[in-house]
Coordinates of C-alpha atoms (C1' of nucleotides) in Angstrom, one line a residue:
Chain A
M1 CA 30.0 47.6 99.1
N2 CA 28.0 48.7 102.1
E3 CA 30.1 51.2 104.2
N4 CA 28.0 50.6 107.2
D5 CA 28.5 46.9 107.4
L6 CA 30.5 46.1 110.5
R7 CA 32.7 43.7 108.6
V8 CA 33.7 46.3 106.2
Q9 CA 34.6 48.8 108.9
R10 CA 36.5 46.2 110.8
T11 CA 38.5 45.0 107.8
R12 CA 39.4 48.5 106.7
S13 CA 40.4 49.5 110.2
L14 CA 42.6 46.4 110.6
L15 CA 44.3 47.1 107.3
R16 CA 45.0 50.7 108.0
Q17 CA 46.4 50.0 111.4
A18 CA 48.5 47.1 110.0
L19 CA 50.0 49.5 107.4
I20 CA 50.9 52.1 110.1
D21 CA 52.5 49.4 112.3
L22 CA 54.5 48.0 109.4
V23 CA 55.7 51.4 108.2
K24 CA 56.9 52.1 111.7
S25 CA 59.2 49.1 111.7
Q26 CA 60.4 48.8 108.1
G27 CA 59.4 51.9 106.1
Y28 CA 56.8 52.0 103.4
E29 CA 58.5 50.8 100.2
S30 CA 59.4 47.3 101.3
I31 CA 56.0 46.3 102.6
S32 CA 54.1 43.7 100.6
I33 CA 50.3 43.3 100.4
R34 CA 50.7 39.8 101.9
E35 CA 52.5 41.3 104.9
I36 CA 49.7 43.8 105.4
T37 CA 47.0 41.1 105.3
Q38 CA 48.9 38.8 107.6
K39 CA 49.5 41.6 110.1
A40 CA 45.9 42.6 109.9
Q41 CA 44.8 38.9 110.1
V42 CA 42.7 39.3 107.0
G43 CA 42.5 37.2 103.9
Y44 CA 44.9 38.1 101.0
K45 CA 42.1 38.6 98.5
T46 CA 40.1 40.7 100.9
F47 CA 42.6 43.5 100.6
Y48 CA 41.7 43.9 96.9
R49 CA 38.0 44.0 97.7
H50 CA 38.7 47.4 99.4
Y51 CA 41.8 48.9 97.8
A52 CA 43.4 48.7 94.4
G53 CA 46.8 48.4 95.9
K54 CA 49.2 49.6 98.6
D55 CA 49.2 53.2 97.4
E56 CA 45.4 53.4 97.6
L57 CA 45.4 52.2 101.2
L58 CA 48.0 54.9 102.0
Q59 CA 45.9 57.4 100.2
A60 CA 42.9 56.6 102.3
L61 CA 44.9 57.3 105.4
V62 CA 46.4 60.5 104.1
D63 CA 43.1 62.0 102.8
E64 CA 41.6 61.3 106.2
K65 CA 44.2 63.3 108.1
I66 CA 45.0 66.1 105.7
D67 CA 41.6 67.6 106.0
D68 CA 42.0 67.8 109.8
F69 CA 45.4 69.3 109.4
K70 CA 44.4 72.0 106.9
R71 CA 41.6 73.0 109.2
I72 CA 44.0 73.4 112.2
L73 CA 46.6 75.3 110.3
S74 CA 44.2 77.7 108.7
P75 CA 44.0 81.2 110.1
P76 CA 41.1 81.9 112.4
S77 CA 40.4 85.2 110.7
D78 CA 42.6 86.9 113.3
P79 CA 45.9 87.5 111.3
T80 CA 48.0 88.1 114.4
A81 CA 47.4 84.7 115.8
S82 CA 49.8 82.8 113.6
Q83 CA 51.9 81.7 116.5
K84 CA 48.8 80.2 118.1
N85 CA 48.1 78.4 114.9
T86 CA 51.7 77.0 114.8
L87 CA 51.3 75.8 118.3
A88 CA 48.0 74.1 117.5
A89 CA 49.6 72.4 114.5
L90 CA 52.4 71.2 116.7
V91 CA 49.9 69.8 119.2
Y92 CA 48.1 68.0 116.4
I93 CA 51.3 66.7 114.9
E94 CA 52.5 65.4 118.2
T95 CA 49.4 63.4 118.9
H96 CA 49.6 61.8 115.4
A97 CA 53.3 61.6 115.3
E98 CA 53.5 58.1 113.9
L99 CA 51.1 58.9 111.1
F100 CA 52.9 62.0 110.1
L101 CA 56.3 60.3 110.0
M102 CA 54.8 57.7 107.9
I103 CA 53.4 60.2 105.4
L104 CA 56.7 62.1 105.3
K105 CA 58.6 58.9 104.7
S106 CA 56.2 57.8 101.9
S107 CA 55.4 59.0 98.5
A108 CA 52.5 61.0 99.9
A109 CA 54.9 63.6 101.3
D110 CA 54.2 65.9 98.4
Q111 CA 50.6 66.0 99.2
L112 CA 51.3 67.3 102.6
L113 CA 53.3 70.1 101.0
T114 CA 50.5 70.8 98.6
A115 CA 48.0 71.1 101.4
A116 CA 50.3 73.4 103.3
V117 CA 50.7 75.5 100.2
E118 CA 46.9 75.9 99.9
V119 CA 46.8 77.0 103.5
G120 CA 49.7 79.3 103.0
R121 CA 48.0 80.9 100.0
E122 CA 45.1 81.9 102.2
E123 CA 47.2 83.2 105.0
G124 CA 49.7 84.8 102.7
R125 CA 47.1 86.8 100.9
L126 CA 46.3 88.6 104.1
T127 CA 49.7 89.1 105.8
F128 CA 52.7 87.9 103.8
S129 CA 52.6 89.7 100.5
S130 CA 55.7 91.6 99.5
S131 CA 56.7 93.6 96.5
Q132 CA 60.2 92.3 96.7
I133 CA 59.4 88.6 96.2
P134 CA 56.9 86.9 93.9
S135 CA 53.9 85.7 95.9
P136 CA 54.0 82.0 94.7
L137 CA 57.6 81.9 96.0
M138 CA 56.7 83.4 99.3
T139 CA 53.9 80.8 99.7
H140 CA 56.1 77.9 98.7
H141 CA 58.9 79.0 101.0
F142 CA 56.4 79.3 103.9
A143 CA 54.8 76.0 103.3
S144 CA 57.9 74.0 102.7
S145 CA 59.7 75.5 105.7
M146 CA 56.8 74.7 108.0
I147 CA 56.7 71.1 106.8
S148 CA 60.5 70.8 106.9
L149 CA 60.6 72.1 110.5
F150 CA 57.8 69.9 111.6
R151 CA 59.7 67.0 110.1
W152 CA 62.9 67.9 111.8
W153 CA 61.1 68.1 115.1
L154 CA 59.5 64.7 114.7
E155 CA 62.7 63.0 113.6
S156 CA 64.7 64.5 116.5
G157 CA 62.2 62.7 118.7
M158 CA 60.5 66.0 119.7
A159 CA 63.5 67.0 121.7
Y160 CA 62.2 70.5 122.2
S161 CA 58.8 71.4 123.7
K162 CA 56.0 72.5 121.5
E163 CA 56.3 76.0 122.9
E164 CA 60.0 76.2 122.1
M165 CA 59.5 74.9 118.6
A166 CA 56.7 77.4 118.0
N167 CA 59.0 80.1 119.0
Y168 CA 61.8 78.9 116.8
I169 CA 59.4 78.6 113.8
D170 CA 58.2 82.1 114.5
L171 CA 61.7 83.5 114.5
L172 CA 62.9 81.6 111.4
V173 CA 59.9 81.7 109.1
I174 CA 57.0 83.9 110.2
H175 CA 59.0 86.8 111.5
T176 CA 61.0 86.9 108.2
L177 CA 57.9 86.9 106.0
K178 CA 56.2 89.6 108.1
Q179 CA 59.3 91.7 108.0
L180 CA 59.5 91.5 104.2
A181 CA 55.8 92.5 104.0
A182 CA 56.4 95.4 106.4
E183 CA 59.2 96.8 104.2
D184 CA 56.7 97.8 101.5
Chain B
M1 CA 86.9 44.1 86.9
N2 CA 89.2 46.5 85.1
E3 CA 87.9 50.0 85.3
N4 CA 90.0 51.1 82.4
D5 CA 88.6 48.6 79.9
L6 CA 86.7 50.5 77.2
R7 CA 83.9 47.9 77.4
V8 CA 83.4 48.5 81.1
Q9 CA 83.4 52.3 80.7
R10 CA 81.0 52.1 77.7
T11 CA 78.6 49.8 79.5
R12 CA 78.4 51.8 82.6
S13 CA 78.0 55.0 80.7
L14 CA 75.1 53.5 78.7
L15 CA 73.4 52.3 81.8
R16 CA 73.7 55.6 83.6
Q17 CA 72.3 57.5 80.6
A18 CA 69.5 55.0 80.2
L19 CA 68.5 55.6 83.8
I20 CA 68.4 59.3 83.4
D21 CA 66.4 59.1 80.2
L22 CA 63.9 56.7 81.7
V23 CA 63.5 58.8 84.9
K24 CA 62.7 61.8 82.8
S25 CA 59.8 60.1 81.1
Q26 CA 58.3 57.8 83.8
G27 CA 59.9 58.6 87.2
Y28 CA 62.2 56.4 89.1
E29 CA 60.1 53.8 91.0
S30 CA 58.4 52.1 88.0
I31 CA 61.6 51.5 86.1
S32 CA 62.6 47.8 85.8
I33 CA 66.1 46.5 85.3
R34 CA 65.1 45.0 82.0
E35 CA 63.9 48.4 80.8
I36 CA 67.2 49.9 81.7
T37 CA 69.2 47.2 79.9
Q38 CA 66.9 47.4 76.8
K39 CA 67.2 51.2 76.7
A40 CA 71.0 51.0 77.1
Q41 CA 71.2 48.1 74.6
V42 CA 73.0 46.0 77.0
G43 CA 72.5 42.4 78.1
Y44 CA 70.3 41.8 81.1
K45 CA 72.8 39.9 83.1
T46 CA 75.5 42.5 82.3
F47 CA 73.7 45.0 84.6
Y48 CA 74.4 42.8 87.6
R49 CA 78.0 42.5 86.6
H50 CA 78.3 46.2 87.5
Y51 CA 75.6 47.1 90.0
A52 CA 73.8 45.1 92.7
G53 CA 70.5 46.7 91.7
K54 CA 68.6 49.8 90.6
D55 CA 69.4 51.7 93.7
E56 CA 73.1 51.1 93.4
L57 CA 73.1 52.5 89.9
L58 CA 71.3 55.6 91.1
Q59 CA 73.8 55.8 94.0
A60 CA 76.7 55.9 91.5
L61 CA 75.1 58.8 89.7
V62 CA 74.3 60.6 92.9
D63 CA 77.7 60.2 94.5
E64 CA 79.4 61.4 91.4
K65 CA 77.5 64.7 91.4
I66 CA 77.1 65.4 95.1
D67 CA 80.9 65.9 95.5
D68 CA 80.9 68.6 92.8
F69 CA 77.9 70.2 94.4
K70 CA 79.4 70.3 97.9
R71 CA 82.5 71.9 96.6
I72 CA 80.5 74.6 94.8
L73 CA 78.3 75.4 97.7
S74 CA 81.2 75.5 100.2
P75 CA 82.3 78.9 101.4
P76 CA 85.5 80.2 99.8
S77 CA 86.9 81.3 103.1
D78 CA 85.3 84.7 102.5
P79 CA 82.2 84.8 104.7
T80 CA 80.6 87.7 102.9
A81 CA 80.4 85.9 99.6
S82 CA 77.4 83.7 100.2
Q83 CA 75.4 85.4 97.5
K84 CA 78.1 84.5 95.1
N85 CA 78.0 80.9 96.3
T86 CA 74.3 80.8 95.8
L87 CA 74.7 82.1 92.2
A88 CA 77.4 79.5 91.5
A89 CA 75.1 76.8 92.9
L90 CA 72.3 77.9 90.6
V91 CA 74.6 77.9 87.6
Y92 CA 75.6 74.3 88.4
I93 CA 72.1 73.2 89.0
E94 CA 70.9 74.7 85.8
T95 CA 73.4 72.9 83.7
H96 CA 72.5 69.6 85.4
A97 CA 68.8 70.3 85.7
E98 CA 67.7 66.9 84.5
L99 CA 69.9 65.1 86.9
F100 CA 68.9 67.2 89.9
L101 CA 65.2 66.8 89.2
M102 CA 65.8 63.0 89.0
I103 CA 67.6 63.0 92.4
L104 CA 64.9 65.2 94.0
K105 CA 62.2 62.9 92.6
S106 CA 64.0 59.7 93.8
S107 CA 64.8 58.2 97.1
A108 CA 68.2 59.8 97.0
A109 CA 66.7 63.3 97.8
D110 CA 67.6 62.8 101.5
Q111 CA 71.2 62.5 100.6
L112 CA 71.2 65.8 98.9
L113 CA 69.8 67.3 102.1
T114 CA 72.4 65.6 104.1
A115 CA 75.1 67.0 101.9
A116 CA 73.7 70.5 102.2
V117 CA 73.5 70.1 105.9
E118 CA 77.2 69.3 106.0
V119 CA 78.0 72.3 103.9
G120 CA 75.7 74.4 106.1
R121 CA 77.5 73.2 109.3
E122 CA 80.7 74.5 108.0
E123 CA 79.3 77.8 106.9
G124 CA 77.1 78.2 109.9
R125 CA 79.9 77.7 112.3
L126 CA 81.4 80.9 111.0
T127 CA 78.5 83.2 110.3
F128 CA 75.1 81.8 111.3
S129 CA 75.3 81.0 115.0
S130 CA 72.6 82.5 117.3
S131 CA 71.9 82.3 120.9
Q132 CA 68.2 82.3 120.2
I133 CA 68.1 79.2 118.1
P134 CA 69.9 75.9 118.6
S135 CA 72.6 75.5 116.0
P136 CA 71.4 72.1 114.6
L137 CA 68.1 73.7 113.9
M138 CA 69.7 76.7 112.2
T139 CA 71.7 74.4 110.0
H140 CA 68.8 72.2 109.1
H141 CA 66.6 75.2 108.2
F142 CA 69.3 76.7 106.0
A143 CA 70.0 73.4 104.2
S144 CA 66.4 72.4 103.7
S145 CA 65.4 75.9 102.6
M146 CA 68.1 76.0 100.0
I147 CA 67.2 72.6 98.6
S148 CA 63.5 73.4 98.6
L149 CA 64.0 76.7 96.8
F150 CA 66.3 75.1 94.2
R151 CA 63.6 72.5 93.7
W152 CA 60.9 75.0 93.3
W153 CA 63.0 76.9 90.8
L154 CA 63.6 73.7 88.7
E155 CA 60.0 72.6 88.8
S156 CA 58.8 76.0 87.7
G157 CA 60.9 75.5 84.6
M158 CA 63.5 78.1 85.8
A159 CA 61.0 80.9 85.2
Y160 CA 63.2 83.4 87.0
S161 CA 66.8 84.2 86.1
K162 CA 69.6 82.9 88.2
E163 CA 70.3 86.4 89.4
E164 CA 66.7 87.0 90.5
M165 CA 66.6 83.7 92.3
A166 CA 69.9 84.4 94.1
N167 CA 68.4 87.6 95.3
Y168 CA 65.2 86.0 96.5
I169 CA 67.1 83.3 98.3
D170 CA 69.3 85.9 99.9
L171 CA 66.2 87.8 101.2
L172 CA 64.3 84.7 102.4
V173 CA 67.1 82.6 103.9
I174 CA 70.5 84.1 104.2
H175 CA 69.4 87.6 105.3
T176 CA 67.2 86.0 108.1
L177 CA 70.0 83.9 109.5
K178 CA 72.5 86.7 109.4
Q179 CA 70.1 89.0 111.2
L180 CA 69.5 86.4 113.9
A181 CA 73.2 86.1 114.3
A182 CA 73.6 89.9 114.5
E183 CA 71.1 90.2 117.3
D184 CA 73.4 88.5 119.8
Chain C
dC1 C1' 99.6 42.5 64.1
dG2 C1' 98.1 38.4 66.5
dA3 C1' 97.4 35.7 70.6
dC4 C1' 95.5 36.2 75.0
dT5 C1' 92.3 37.8 78.3
dT6 C1' 88.0 39.0 79.8
dA7 C1' 83.7 41.5 79.4
dA8 C1' 79.4 40.8 77.2
dG9 C1' 75.4 38.2 75.2
dA10 C1' 71.9 34.5 75.3
dT11 C1' 69.2 31.4 77.6
dA12 C1' 67.2 28.9 81.4
dC13 C1' 66.0 28.7 86.1
dA14 C1' 64.2 29.3 91.0
dC15 C1' 62.1 32.6 93.7
dT16 C1' 59.0 36.4 95.2
dG17 C1' 55.2 39.4 94.8
dT18 C1' 51.0 41.0 92.3
dG19 C1' 46.4 40.8 90.9
dT20 C1' 42.3 37.7 89.6
dG21 C1' 39.0 33.8 89.7
dT22 C1' 36.3 30.6 92.2
dC23 C1' 33.6 28.6 95.8
dA24 C1' 32.3 27.4 100.4
dC25 C1' 31.5 29.7 104.6
dA26 C1' 30.2 33.1 108.1
dT27 C1' 28.2 37.2 109.5
dT28 C1' 25.2 41.1 109.2
dT29 C1' 20.9 43.0 108.2
dG30 C1' 15.9 43.2 107.6
Chain D
dC1 C1' 15.0 33.0 110.8
dA2 C1' 16.3 33.7 106.0
dA3 C1' 18.3 36.3 102.4
dA4 C1' 22.0 39.0 101.1
dT5 C1' 26.7 39.8 101.0
dG6 C1' 31.3 40.3 102.8
dT7 C1' 35.0 37.1 103.9
dG8 C1' 38.7 33.4 103.8
dA9 C1' 41.3 29.9 101.5
dC10 C1' 43.2 28.1 97.6
dA11 C1' 44.8 28.1 92.8
dC12 C1' 46.4 30.5 88.9
dA13 C1' 48.8 33.4 85.3
dC14 C1' 52.0 36.9 85.0
dA15 C1' 56.0 40.0 85.8
dG16 C1' 60.3 41.2 87.8
dT17 C1' 64.5 39.8 90.3
dG18 C1' 68.9 37.7 90.9
dT19 C1' 71.8 33.7 89.6
dA20 C1' 74.2 30.0 86.8
dT21 C1' 76.3 28.4 82.5
dC22 C1' 78.1 28.4 78.2
dT23 C1' 79.4 30.8 74.0
dT24 C1' 80.8 34.8 71.5
dA25 C1' 82.8 39.2 70.6
dA26 C1' 85.7 42.7 71.8
dG27 C1' 89.6 45.1 73.9
dT28 C1' 94.3 44.6 75.7
dC29 C1' 99.0 43.9 75.6
dG30 C1' 103.3 41.8 74.1

DNA sequence: CGACTTAAGATACACTGTGTGTCACATTTG
DNA sequence: CAAATGTGACACACAGTGTATCTTAAGTCG
């Protein structure tokens, strides 16, 4: 299948957008392939010419965005800039809020956590190690707290500004980990 | 339907256990009603005489355990005993490890979080309030961190002892919140 | 203990969604 | 323009759900 064919690009784009729209209105689980193809105005069989099933379509969307996200959350070699990173992540999340909510509500939520753990392992190796707490636990706590706080922020309708949230996240998570590291 | 009839109790018990066993081996989503009834050695129609569907059976299991859990995690009026509470929660979780993993892997995971938030609201009102961070955010961070750490512990095969974990949780979560409260 | 009550089993059914096969058609590409 | 190929529409077999009906087995209670 030729990726450059305009028809291929158009069909996949329509299918992806249809999934996002449908998740917004009814969640992920209850969506059927027929619904997706109807919403996308695409033949039923055509769906299977591109994806093996609903999960694979979701996967294509997730993979596409997770790379961006990892790049943004990663430390820019300056270890004191984690607050800046947090803010950058919040900016990115806000502009892709629908997509992130979709991922968090779907079965792909674990992948986001995995990605965050990878980032956290990089960052943690530099600044967050502590003799009091095993490093895998530190990493996991950092990653899952970040995801969880992002999620809370999105689900509250972004009631606080990005700057406020970055500050809260700093107080609740980053400050804690730095302090544990400093006690060594 | 008479709840005291031995046949009713036996059937429901068989169905519940079948669900737990099946989730252990293949996860929740892919299980069909027919599989459950076959595993439980119960007629297909019989399932619907007791539960409206798969989710309702899960719900029955979850409801049953969440009450216990809330009672255990709740503060025993002594606000300094949170470490003791944590340890008690870990004991309970360990003895029901399979069930908790099932809940965390299923769609009912959010309910566990909700229950923890309720507990946290009680506890937080006493000891965890801070002028620097909105109280709903404090509560959510406490609850989701606890759940997340419990989950990590279970999924790592309980590699650390309950006492170690209680100590780590104290350092990562409880200590942080208390400190924020103390800064007022 | 025995008659009564009622839950459970077996089977058939309509309905919905999935995934595949086929063929005519339309669009892109060279 | 012509060949290549992605697309749409329709038909199909299959699996799972939830319901109806009738019979059978088991527990309950006097």
